[in-house]
PDB file of C-alpha atoms and ligand atoms in Angstrom:
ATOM      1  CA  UNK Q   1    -141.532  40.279 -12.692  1.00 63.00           C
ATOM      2  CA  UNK Q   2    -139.048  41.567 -10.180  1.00 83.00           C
ATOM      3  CA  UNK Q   3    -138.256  45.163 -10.936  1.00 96.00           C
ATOM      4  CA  UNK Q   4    -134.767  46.022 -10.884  1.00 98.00           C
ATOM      5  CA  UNK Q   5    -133.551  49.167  -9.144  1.00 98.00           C
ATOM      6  CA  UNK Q   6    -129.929  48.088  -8.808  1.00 98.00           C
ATOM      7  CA  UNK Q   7    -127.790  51.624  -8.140  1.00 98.00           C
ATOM      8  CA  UNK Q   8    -130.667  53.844  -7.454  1.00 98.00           C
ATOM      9  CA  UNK Q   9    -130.795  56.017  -4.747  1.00 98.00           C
ATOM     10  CA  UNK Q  10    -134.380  56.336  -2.713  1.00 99.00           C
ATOM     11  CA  UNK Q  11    -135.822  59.102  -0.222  1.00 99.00           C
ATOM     12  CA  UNK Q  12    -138.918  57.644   1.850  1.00 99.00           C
ATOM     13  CA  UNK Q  13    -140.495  59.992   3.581  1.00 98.00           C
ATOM     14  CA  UNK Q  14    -142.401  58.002   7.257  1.00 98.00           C
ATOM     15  CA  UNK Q  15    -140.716  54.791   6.346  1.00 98.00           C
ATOM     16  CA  UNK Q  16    -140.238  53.504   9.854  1.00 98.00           C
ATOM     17  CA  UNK Q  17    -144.500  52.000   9.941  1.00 97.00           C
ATOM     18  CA  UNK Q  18    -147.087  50.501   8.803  1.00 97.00           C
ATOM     19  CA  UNK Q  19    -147.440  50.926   4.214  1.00 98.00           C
ATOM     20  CA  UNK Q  20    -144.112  53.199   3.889  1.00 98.00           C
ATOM     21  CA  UNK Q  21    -141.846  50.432   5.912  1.00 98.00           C
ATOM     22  CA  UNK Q  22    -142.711  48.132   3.469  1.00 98.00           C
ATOM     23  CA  UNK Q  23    -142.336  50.445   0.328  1.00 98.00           C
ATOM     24  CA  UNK Q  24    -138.792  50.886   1.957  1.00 98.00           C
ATOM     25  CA  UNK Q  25    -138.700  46.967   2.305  1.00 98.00           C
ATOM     26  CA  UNK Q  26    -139.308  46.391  -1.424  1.00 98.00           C
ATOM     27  CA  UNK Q  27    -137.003  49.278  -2.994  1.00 98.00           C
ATOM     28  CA  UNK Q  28    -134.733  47.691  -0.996  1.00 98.00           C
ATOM     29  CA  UNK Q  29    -135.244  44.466  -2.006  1.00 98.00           C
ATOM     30  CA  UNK Q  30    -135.527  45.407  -5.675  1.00 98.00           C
ATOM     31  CA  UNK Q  31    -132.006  46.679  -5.135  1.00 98.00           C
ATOM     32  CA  UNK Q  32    -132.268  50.009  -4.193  1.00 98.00           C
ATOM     33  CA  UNK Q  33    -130.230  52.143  -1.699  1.00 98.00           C
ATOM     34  CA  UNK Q  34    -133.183  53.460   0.615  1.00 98.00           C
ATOM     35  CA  UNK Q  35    -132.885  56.190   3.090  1.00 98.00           C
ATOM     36  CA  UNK Q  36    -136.467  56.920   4.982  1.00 98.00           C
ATOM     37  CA  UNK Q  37    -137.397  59.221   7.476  1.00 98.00           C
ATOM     38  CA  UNK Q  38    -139.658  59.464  10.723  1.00 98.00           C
ATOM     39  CA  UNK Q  39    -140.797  62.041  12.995  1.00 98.00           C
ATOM     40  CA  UNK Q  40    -140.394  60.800  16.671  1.00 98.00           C
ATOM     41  CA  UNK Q  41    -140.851  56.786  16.948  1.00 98.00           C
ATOM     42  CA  UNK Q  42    -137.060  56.139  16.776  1.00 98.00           C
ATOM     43  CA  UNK Q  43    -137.608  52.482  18.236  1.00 98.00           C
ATOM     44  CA  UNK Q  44    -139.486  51.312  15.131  1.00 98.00           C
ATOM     45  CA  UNK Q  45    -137.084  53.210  12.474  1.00 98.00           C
ATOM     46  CA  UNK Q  46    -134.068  51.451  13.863  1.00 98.00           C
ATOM     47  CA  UNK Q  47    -135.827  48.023  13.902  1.00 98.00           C
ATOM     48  CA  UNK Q  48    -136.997  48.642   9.970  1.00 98.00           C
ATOM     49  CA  UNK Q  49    -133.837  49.556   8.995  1.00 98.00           C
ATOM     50  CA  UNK Q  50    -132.239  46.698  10.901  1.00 98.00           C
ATOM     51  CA  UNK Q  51    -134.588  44.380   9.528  1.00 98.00           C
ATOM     52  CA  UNK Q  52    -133.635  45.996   5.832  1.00 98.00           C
ATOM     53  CA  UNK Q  53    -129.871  45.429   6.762  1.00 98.00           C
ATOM     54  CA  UNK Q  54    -130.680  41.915   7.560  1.00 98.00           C
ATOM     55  CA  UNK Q  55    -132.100  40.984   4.709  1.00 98.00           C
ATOM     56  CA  UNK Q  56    -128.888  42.387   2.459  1.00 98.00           C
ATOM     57  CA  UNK Q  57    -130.236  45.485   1.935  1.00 98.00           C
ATOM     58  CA  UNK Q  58    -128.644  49.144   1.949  1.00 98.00           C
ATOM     59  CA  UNK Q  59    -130.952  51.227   4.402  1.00 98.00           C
ATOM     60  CA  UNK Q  60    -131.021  54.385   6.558  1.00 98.00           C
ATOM     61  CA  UNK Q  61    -133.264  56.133   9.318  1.00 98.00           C
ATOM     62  CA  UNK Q  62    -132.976  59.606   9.526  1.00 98.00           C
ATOM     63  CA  UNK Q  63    -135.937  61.465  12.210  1.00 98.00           C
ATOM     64  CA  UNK Q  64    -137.116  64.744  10.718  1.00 97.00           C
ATOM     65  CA  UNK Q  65    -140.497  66.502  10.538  1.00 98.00           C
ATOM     66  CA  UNK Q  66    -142.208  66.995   6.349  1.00 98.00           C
ATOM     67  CA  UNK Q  67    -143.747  70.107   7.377  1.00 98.00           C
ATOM     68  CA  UNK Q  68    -140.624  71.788   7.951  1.00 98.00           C
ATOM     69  CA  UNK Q  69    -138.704  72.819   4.700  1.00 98.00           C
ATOM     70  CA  UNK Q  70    -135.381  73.361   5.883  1.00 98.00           C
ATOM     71  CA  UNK Q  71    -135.397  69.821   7.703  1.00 98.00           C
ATOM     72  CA  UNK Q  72    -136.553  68.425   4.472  1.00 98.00           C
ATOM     73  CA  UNK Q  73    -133.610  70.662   2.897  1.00 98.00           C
ATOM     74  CA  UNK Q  74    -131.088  69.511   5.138  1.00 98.00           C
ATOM     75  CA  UNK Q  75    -132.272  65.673   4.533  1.00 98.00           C
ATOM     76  CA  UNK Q  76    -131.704  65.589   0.457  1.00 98.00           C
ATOM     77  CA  UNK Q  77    -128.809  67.301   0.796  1.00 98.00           C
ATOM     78  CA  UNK Q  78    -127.089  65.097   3.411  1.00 98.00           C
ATOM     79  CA  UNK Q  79    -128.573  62.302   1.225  1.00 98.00           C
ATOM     80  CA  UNK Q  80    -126.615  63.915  -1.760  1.00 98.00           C
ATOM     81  CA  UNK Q  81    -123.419  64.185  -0.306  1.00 98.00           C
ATOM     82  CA  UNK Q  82    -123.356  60.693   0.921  1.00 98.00           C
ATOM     83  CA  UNK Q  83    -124.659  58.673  -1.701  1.00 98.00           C
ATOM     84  CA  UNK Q  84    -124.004  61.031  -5.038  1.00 97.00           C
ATOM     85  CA  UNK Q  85    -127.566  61.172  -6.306  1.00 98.00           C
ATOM     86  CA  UNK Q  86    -131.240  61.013  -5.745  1.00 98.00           C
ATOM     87  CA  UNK Q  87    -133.360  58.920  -8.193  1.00 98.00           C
ATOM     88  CA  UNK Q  88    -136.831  58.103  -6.376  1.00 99.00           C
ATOM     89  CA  UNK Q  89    -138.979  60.466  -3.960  1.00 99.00           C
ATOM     90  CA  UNK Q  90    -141.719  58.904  -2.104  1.00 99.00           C
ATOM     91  CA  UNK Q  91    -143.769  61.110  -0.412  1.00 99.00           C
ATOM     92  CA  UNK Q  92    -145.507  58.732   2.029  1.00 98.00           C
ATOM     93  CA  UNK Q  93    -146.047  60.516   5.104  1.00 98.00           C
ATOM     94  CA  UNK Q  94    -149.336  61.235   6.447  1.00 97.00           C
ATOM     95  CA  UNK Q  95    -151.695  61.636   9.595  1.00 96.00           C
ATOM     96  CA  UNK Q  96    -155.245  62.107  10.588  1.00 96.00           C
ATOM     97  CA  UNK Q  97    -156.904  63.799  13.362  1.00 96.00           C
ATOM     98  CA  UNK Q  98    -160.899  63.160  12.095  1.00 96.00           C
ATOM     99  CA  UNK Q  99    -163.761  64.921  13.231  1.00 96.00           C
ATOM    100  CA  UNK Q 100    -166.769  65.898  12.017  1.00 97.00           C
ATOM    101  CA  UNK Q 101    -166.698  69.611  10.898  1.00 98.00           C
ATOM    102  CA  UNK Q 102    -168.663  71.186  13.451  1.00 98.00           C
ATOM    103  CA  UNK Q 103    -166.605  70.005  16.290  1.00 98.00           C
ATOM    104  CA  UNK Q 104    -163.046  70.078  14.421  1.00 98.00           C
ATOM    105  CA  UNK Q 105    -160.568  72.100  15.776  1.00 98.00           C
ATOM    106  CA  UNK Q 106    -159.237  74.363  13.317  1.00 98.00           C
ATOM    107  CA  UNK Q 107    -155.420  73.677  14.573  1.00 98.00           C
ATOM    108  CA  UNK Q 108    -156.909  69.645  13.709  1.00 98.00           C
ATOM    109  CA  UNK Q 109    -157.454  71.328   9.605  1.00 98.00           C
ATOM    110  CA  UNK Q 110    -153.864  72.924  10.199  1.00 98.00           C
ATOM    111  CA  UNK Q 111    -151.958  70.001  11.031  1.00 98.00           C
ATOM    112  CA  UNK Q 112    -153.207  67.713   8.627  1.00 98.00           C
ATOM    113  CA  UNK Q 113    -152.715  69.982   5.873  1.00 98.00           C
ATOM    114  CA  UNK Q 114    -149.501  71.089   7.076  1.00 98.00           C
ATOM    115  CA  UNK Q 115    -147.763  67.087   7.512  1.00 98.00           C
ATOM    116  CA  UNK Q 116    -150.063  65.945   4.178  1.00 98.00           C
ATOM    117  CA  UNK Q 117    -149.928  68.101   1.553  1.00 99.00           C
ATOM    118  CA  UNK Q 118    -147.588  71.011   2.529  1.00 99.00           C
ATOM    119  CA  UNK Q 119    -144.717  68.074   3.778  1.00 99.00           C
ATOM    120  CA  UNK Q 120    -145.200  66.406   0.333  1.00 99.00           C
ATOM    121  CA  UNK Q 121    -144.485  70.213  -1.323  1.00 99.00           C
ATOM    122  CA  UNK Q 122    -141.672  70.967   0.912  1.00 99.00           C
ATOM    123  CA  UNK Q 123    -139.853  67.403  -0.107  1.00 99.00           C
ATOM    124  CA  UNK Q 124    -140.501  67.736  -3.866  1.00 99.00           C
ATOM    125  CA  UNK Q 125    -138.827  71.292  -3.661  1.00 98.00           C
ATOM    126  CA  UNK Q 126    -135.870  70.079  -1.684  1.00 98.00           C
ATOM    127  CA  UNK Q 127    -135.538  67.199  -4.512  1.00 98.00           C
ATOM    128  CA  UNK Q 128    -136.023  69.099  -7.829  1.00 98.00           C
ATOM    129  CA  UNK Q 129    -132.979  70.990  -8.535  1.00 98.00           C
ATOM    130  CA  UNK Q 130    -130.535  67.470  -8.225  1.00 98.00           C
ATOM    131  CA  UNK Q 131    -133.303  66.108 -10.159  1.00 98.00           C
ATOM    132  CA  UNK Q 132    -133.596  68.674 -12.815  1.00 98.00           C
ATOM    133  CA  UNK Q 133    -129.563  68.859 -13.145  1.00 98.00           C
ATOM    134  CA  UNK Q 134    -129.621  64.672 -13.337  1.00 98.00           C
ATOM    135  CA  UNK Q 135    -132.472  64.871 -15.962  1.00 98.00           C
ATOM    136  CA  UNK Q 136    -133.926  62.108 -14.194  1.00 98.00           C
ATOM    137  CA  UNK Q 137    -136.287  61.510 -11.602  1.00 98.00           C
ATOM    138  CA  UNK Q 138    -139.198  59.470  -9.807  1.00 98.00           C
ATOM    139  CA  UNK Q 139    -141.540  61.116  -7.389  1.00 99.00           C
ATOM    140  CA  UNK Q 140    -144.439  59.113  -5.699  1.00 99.00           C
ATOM    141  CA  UNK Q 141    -146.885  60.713  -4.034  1.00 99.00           C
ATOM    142  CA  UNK Q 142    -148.918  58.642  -1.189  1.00 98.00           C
ATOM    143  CA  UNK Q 143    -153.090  60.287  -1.589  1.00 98.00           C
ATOM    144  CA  UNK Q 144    -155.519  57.750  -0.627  1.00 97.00           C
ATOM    145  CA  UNK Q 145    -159.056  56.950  -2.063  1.00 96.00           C
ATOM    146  CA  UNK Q 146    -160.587  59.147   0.095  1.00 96.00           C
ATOM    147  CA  UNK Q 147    -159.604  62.132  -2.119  1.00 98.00           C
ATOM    148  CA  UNK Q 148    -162.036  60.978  -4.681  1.00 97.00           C
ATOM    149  CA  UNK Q 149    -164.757  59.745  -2.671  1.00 95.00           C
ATOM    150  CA  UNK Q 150    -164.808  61.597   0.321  1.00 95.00           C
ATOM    151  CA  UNK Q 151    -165.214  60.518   4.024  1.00 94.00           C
ATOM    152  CA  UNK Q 152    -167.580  62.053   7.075  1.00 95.00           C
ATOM    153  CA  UNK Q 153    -165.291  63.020   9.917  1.00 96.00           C
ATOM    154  CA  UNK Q 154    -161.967  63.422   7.084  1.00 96.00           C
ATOM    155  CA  UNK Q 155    -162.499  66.734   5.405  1.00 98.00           C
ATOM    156  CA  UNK Q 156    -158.760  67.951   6.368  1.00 98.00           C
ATOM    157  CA  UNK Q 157    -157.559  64.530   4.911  1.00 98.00           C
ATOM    158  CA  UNK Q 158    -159.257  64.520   1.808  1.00 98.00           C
ATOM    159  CA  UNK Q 159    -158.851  68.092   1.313  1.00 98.00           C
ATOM    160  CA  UNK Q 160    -155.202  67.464   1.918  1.00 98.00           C
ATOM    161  CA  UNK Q 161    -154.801  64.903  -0.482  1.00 98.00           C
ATOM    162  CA  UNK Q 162    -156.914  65.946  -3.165  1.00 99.00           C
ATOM    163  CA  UNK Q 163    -154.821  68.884  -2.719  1.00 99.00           C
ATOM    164  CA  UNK Q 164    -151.296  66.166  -3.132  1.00 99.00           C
ATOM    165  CA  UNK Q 165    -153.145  64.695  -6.633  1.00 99.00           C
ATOM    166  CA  UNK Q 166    -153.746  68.017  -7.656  1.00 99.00           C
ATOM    167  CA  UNK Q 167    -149.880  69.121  -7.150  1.00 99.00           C
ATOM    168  CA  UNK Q 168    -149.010  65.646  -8.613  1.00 99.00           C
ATOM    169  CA  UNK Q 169    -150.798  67.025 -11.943  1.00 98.00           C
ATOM    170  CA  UNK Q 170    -149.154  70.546 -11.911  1.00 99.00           C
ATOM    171  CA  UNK Q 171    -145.604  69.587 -11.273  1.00 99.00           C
ATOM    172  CA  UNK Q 172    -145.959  66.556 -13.867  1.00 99.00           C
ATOM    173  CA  UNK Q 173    -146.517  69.301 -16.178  1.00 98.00           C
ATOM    174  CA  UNK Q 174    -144.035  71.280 -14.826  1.00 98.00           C
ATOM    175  CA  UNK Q 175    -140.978  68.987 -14.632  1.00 98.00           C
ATOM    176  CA  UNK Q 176    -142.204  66.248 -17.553  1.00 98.00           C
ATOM    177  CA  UNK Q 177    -139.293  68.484 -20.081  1.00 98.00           C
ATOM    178  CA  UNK Q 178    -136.227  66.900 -17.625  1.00 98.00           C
ATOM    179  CA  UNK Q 179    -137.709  63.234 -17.920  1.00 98.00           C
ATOM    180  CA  UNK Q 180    -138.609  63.819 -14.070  1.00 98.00           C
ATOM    181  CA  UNK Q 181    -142.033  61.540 -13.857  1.00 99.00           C
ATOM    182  CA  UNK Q 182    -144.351  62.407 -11.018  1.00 99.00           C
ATOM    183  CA  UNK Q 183    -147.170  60.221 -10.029  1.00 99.00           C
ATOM    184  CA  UNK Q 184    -149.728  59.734  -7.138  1.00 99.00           C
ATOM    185  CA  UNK Q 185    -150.738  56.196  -5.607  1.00 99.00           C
ATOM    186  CA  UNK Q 186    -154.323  56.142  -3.538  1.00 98.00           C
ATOM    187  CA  UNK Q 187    -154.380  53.058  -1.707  1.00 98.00           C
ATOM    188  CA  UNK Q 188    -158.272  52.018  -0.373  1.00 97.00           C
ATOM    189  CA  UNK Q 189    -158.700  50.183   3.092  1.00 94.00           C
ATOM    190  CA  UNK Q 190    -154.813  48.723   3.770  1.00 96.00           C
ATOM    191  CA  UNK Q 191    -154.155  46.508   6.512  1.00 93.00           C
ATOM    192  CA  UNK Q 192    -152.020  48.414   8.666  1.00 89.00           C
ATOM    193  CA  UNK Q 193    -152.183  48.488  12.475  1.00 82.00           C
ATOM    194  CA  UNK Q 194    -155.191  51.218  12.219  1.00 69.00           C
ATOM    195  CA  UNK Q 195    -157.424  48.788  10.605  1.00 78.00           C
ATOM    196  CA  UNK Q 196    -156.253  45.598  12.953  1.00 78.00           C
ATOM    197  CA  UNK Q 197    -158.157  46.507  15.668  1.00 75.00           C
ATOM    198  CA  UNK Q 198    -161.496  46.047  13.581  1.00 78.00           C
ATOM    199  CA  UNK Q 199    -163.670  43.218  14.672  1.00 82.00           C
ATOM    200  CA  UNK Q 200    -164.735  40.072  12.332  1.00 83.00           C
ATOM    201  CA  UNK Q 201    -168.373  41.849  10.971  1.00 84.00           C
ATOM    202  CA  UNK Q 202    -166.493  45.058  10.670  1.00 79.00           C
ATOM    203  CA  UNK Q 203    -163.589  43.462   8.475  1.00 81.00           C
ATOM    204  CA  UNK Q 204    -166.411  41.656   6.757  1.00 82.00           C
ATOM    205  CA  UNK Q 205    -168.831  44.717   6.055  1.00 81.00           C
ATOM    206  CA  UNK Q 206    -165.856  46.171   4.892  1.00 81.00           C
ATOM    207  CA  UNK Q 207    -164.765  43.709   2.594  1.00 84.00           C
ATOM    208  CA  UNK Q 208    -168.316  43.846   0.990  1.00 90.00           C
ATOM    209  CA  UNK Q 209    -167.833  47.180  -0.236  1.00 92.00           C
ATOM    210  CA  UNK Q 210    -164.535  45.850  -1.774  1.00 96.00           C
ATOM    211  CA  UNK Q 211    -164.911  44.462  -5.577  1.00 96.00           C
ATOM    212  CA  UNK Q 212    -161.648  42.495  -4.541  1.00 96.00           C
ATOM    213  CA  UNK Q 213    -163.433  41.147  -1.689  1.00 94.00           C
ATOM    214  CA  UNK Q 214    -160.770  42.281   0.825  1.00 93.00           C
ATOM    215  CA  UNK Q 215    -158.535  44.984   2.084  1.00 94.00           C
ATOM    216  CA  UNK Q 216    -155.168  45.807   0.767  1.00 97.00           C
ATOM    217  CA  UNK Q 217    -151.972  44.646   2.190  1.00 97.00           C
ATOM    218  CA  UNK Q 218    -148.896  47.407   2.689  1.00 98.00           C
ATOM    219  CA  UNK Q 219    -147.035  45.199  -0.369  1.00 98.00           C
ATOM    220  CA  UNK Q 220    -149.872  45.819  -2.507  1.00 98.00           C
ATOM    221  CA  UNK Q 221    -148.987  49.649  -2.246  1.00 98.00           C
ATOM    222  CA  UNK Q 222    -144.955  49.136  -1.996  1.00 98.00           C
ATOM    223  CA  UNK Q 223    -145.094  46.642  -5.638  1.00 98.00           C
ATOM    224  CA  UNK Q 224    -147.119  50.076  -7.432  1.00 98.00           C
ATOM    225  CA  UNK Q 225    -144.328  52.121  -5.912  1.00 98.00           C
ATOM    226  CA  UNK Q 226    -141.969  50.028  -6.881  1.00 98.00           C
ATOM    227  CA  UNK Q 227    -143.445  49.822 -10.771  1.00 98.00           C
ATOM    228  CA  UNK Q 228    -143.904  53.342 -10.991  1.00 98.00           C
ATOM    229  CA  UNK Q 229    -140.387  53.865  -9.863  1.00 98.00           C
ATOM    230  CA  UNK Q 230    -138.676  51.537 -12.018  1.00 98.00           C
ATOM    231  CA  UNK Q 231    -137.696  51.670 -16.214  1.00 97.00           C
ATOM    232  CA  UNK Q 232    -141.182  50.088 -16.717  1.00 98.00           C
ATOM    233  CA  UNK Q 233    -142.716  52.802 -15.306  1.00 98.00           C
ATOM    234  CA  UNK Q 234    -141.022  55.225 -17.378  1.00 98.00           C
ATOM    235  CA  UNK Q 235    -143.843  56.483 -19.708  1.00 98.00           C
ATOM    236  CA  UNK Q 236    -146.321  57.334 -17.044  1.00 98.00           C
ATOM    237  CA  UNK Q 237    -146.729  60.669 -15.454  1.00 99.00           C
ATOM    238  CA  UNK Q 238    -149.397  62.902 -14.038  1.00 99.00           C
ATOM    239  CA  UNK Q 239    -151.455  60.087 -13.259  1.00 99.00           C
ATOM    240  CA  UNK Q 240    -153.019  58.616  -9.840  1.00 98.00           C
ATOM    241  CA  UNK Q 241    -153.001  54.936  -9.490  1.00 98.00           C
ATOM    242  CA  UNK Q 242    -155.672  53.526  -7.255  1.00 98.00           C
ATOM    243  CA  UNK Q 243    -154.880  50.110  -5.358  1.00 98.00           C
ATOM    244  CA  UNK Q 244    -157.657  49.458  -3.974  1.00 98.00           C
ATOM    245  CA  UNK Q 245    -158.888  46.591  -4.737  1.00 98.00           C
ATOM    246  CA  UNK Q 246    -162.065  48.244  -6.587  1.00 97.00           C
ATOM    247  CA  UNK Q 247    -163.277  50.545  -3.954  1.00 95.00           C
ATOM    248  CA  UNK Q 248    -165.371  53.512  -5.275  1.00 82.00           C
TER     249      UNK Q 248
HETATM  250  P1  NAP O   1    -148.702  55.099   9.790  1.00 72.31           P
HETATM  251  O1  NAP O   1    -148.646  53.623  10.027  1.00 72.31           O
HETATM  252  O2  NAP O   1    -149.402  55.967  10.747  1.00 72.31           O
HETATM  253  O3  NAP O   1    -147.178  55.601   9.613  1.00 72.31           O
HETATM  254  C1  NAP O   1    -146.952  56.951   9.360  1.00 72.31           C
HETATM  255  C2  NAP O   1    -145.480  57.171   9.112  1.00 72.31           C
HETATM  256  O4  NAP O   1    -145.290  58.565   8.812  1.00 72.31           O
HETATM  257  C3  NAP O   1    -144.614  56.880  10.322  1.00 72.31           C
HETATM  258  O5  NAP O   1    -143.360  56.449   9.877  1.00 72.31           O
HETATM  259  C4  NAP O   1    -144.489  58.268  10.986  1.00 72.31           C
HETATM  260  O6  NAP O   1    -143.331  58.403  11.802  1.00 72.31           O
HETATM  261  C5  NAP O   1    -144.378  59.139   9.763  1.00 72.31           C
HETATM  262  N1  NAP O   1    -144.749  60.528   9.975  1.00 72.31           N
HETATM  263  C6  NAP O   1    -145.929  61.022  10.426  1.00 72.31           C
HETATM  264  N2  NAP O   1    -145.886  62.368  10.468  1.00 72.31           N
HETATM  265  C7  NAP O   1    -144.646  62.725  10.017  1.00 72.31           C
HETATM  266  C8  NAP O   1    -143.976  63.968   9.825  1.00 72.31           C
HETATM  267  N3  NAP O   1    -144.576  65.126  10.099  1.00 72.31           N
HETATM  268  N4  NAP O   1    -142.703  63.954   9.349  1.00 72.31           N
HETATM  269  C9  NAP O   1    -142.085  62.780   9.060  1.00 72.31           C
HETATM  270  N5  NAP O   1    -142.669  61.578   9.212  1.00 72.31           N
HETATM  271  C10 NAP O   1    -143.932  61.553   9.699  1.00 72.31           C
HETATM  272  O7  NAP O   1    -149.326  55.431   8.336  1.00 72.31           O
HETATM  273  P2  NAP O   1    -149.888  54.442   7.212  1.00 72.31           P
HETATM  274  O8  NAP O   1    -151.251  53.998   7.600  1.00 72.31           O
HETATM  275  O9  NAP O   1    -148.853  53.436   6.837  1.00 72.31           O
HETATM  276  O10 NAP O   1    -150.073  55.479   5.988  1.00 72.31           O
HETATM  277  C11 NAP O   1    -148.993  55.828   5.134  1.00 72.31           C
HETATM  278  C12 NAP O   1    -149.531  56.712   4.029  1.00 72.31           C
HETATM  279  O11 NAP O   1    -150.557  56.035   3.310  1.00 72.31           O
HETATM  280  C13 NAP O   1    -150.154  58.011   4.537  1.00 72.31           C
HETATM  281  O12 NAP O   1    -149.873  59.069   3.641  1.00 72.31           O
HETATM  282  C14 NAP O   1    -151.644  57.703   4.541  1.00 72.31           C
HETATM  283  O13 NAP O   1    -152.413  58.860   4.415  1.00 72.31           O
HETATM  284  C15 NAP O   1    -151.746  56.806   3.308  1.00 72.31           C
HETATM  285  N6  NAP O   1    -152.898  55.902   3.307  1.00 72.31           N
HETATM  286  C16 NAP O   1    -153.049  54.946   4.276  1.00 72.31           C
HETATM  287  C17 NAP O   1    -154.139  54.075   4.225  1.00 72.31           C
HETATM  288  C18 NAP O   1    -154.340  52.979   5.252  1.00 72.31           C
HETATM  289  O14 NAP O   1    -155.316  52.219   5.143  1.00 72.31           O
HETATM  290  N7  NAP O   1    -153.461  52.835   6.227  1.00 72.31           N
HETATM  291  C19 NAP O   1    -155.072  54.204   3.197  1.00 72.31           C
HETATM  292  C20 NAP O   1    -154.887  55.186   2.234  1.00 72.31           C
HETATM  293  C21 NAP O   1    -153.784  56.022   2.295  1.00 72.31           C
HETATM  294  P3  NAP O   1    -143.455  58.240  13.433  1.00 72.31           P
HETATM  295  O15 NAP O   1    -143.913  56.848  13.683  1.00 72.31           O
HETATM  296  O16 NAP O   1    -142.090  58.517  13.939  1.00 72.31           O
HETATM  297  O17 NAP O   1    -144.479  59.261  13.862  1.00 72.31           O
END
């Protein structure tokens, strides 16, 4: 089944690499009118959305920073005023600076936290007043499986997003009443450009912890997004979808 998001508006938040590029690929594709930000690789935003454009679909870059709230203010408004409406929030952007505790700075804790879970906060505030007036709204929040089972060397990215599936409950609960639906995704080991650097018996002693028997490709993440975003999604709320393949 294609899902059909003909005359929705999207917000992607780090759309220009690696999993978010191609949940901006396949809103696009699915018919949506996808606007995605980045924070400073402006050479790989304006080749996504070029690539978008190519392939018939409607698609804009805009560079901004998550962590700051009047940026993220400034972006869904803009968005607003050009396209009339805001249907689907992803909130995919994320970094990691690991270390084990005892030698992690704390600006390392900071800055994770800050781009994870506060960036994710910042762009559901910015989006929930046109949502609430529209009585209508998707917002997707990117975790990742290492909020459930934990990873040496990660405790400011799991603690910042256990801290995003934990805000994905409250704000489920909070904005459920306007038919606004607000669900995480927690993708397990993806194939991006961080894990193609891994040698054959890593990939493989990887893929042995997998019940799936591999890792997850970025379309594996963008065709939950684009469920959970569509009409057949409609029913589901508060909830954290893993894809990942079995993993933990
Ligand atoms: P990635 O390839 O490193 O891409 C990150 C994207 O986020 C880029 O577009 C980047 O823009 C943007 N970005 C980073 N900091 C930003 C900020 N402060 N403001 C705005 N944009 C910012 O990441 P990825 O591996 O695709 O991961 C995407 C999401 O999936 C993340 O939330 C990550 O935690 C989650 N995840 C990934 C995996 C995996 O295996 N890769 C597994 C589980 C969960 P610039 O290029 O301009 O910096």
């Amino acid at each position: 089944m294609k899902f059909n998001l003909e005359n929705k508006v999207a917000l992607v938040t780090g759309g220009s690499r690696g999993i978010g590029r191609s949940i901006c690929t396949e809103l696009a594709r699915a018919g949506a009118a996808v606007v995605f930000s980045y924070r400073s690789n402006a050479s790989a935003a304006e080749q996504t959305q070029k690539d978008i454009e190519r392939a018939g679909g409607i698609c804009r870059a805009v560079e901004g920073d998550v962590a700051d709230l009047g940026a993220a203010e400034t972006l869904v408004g803009e968005l607003i005023r050009d396209y009339g409406r805001l249907d689907i929030l992803v909130n995919n952007a994320g970094v990691t600076r690991d270390q084990l505790l005892a030698r992690m700075k704390p600006e390392d804790f900071d800055a994770v936290i800050q781009t994870n879970l506060r960036g994710t906060w910042n762009l559901c505030r910015a989006v929930v007043r046109p949502m609430m007036k529209a009585r209508a709204g998707r917002i997707i929040n990117i975790s990742s499986v290492v909020a459930q089972m934990g990873n040496a060397g990660q405790s400011n990215y799991a603690a910042s997003k256990g801290g995003v599936e934990a805000l994905t409950r409250a704000l489920s609960r909070e904005l459920g009443s306007r038919q606004i639906t607000v669900n995480a995704i927690a993708p397990g080991m993806i194939e991006t450009e961080m894990t193609a650097g891994m040698t054959a018996d890593q990939r493989a002693l990887l893929g042995a912890q997998i019940p799936l028997g591999r890792l997850g490709t970025v379309e594996d993440v963008a065709h939950a997004v684009c469920f959970l975003a569509s009409n057949e999604g409609s029913y589901i709320t508060g909830q954290v979808l893993a894809v990942n393949g079995g993993l933990g």
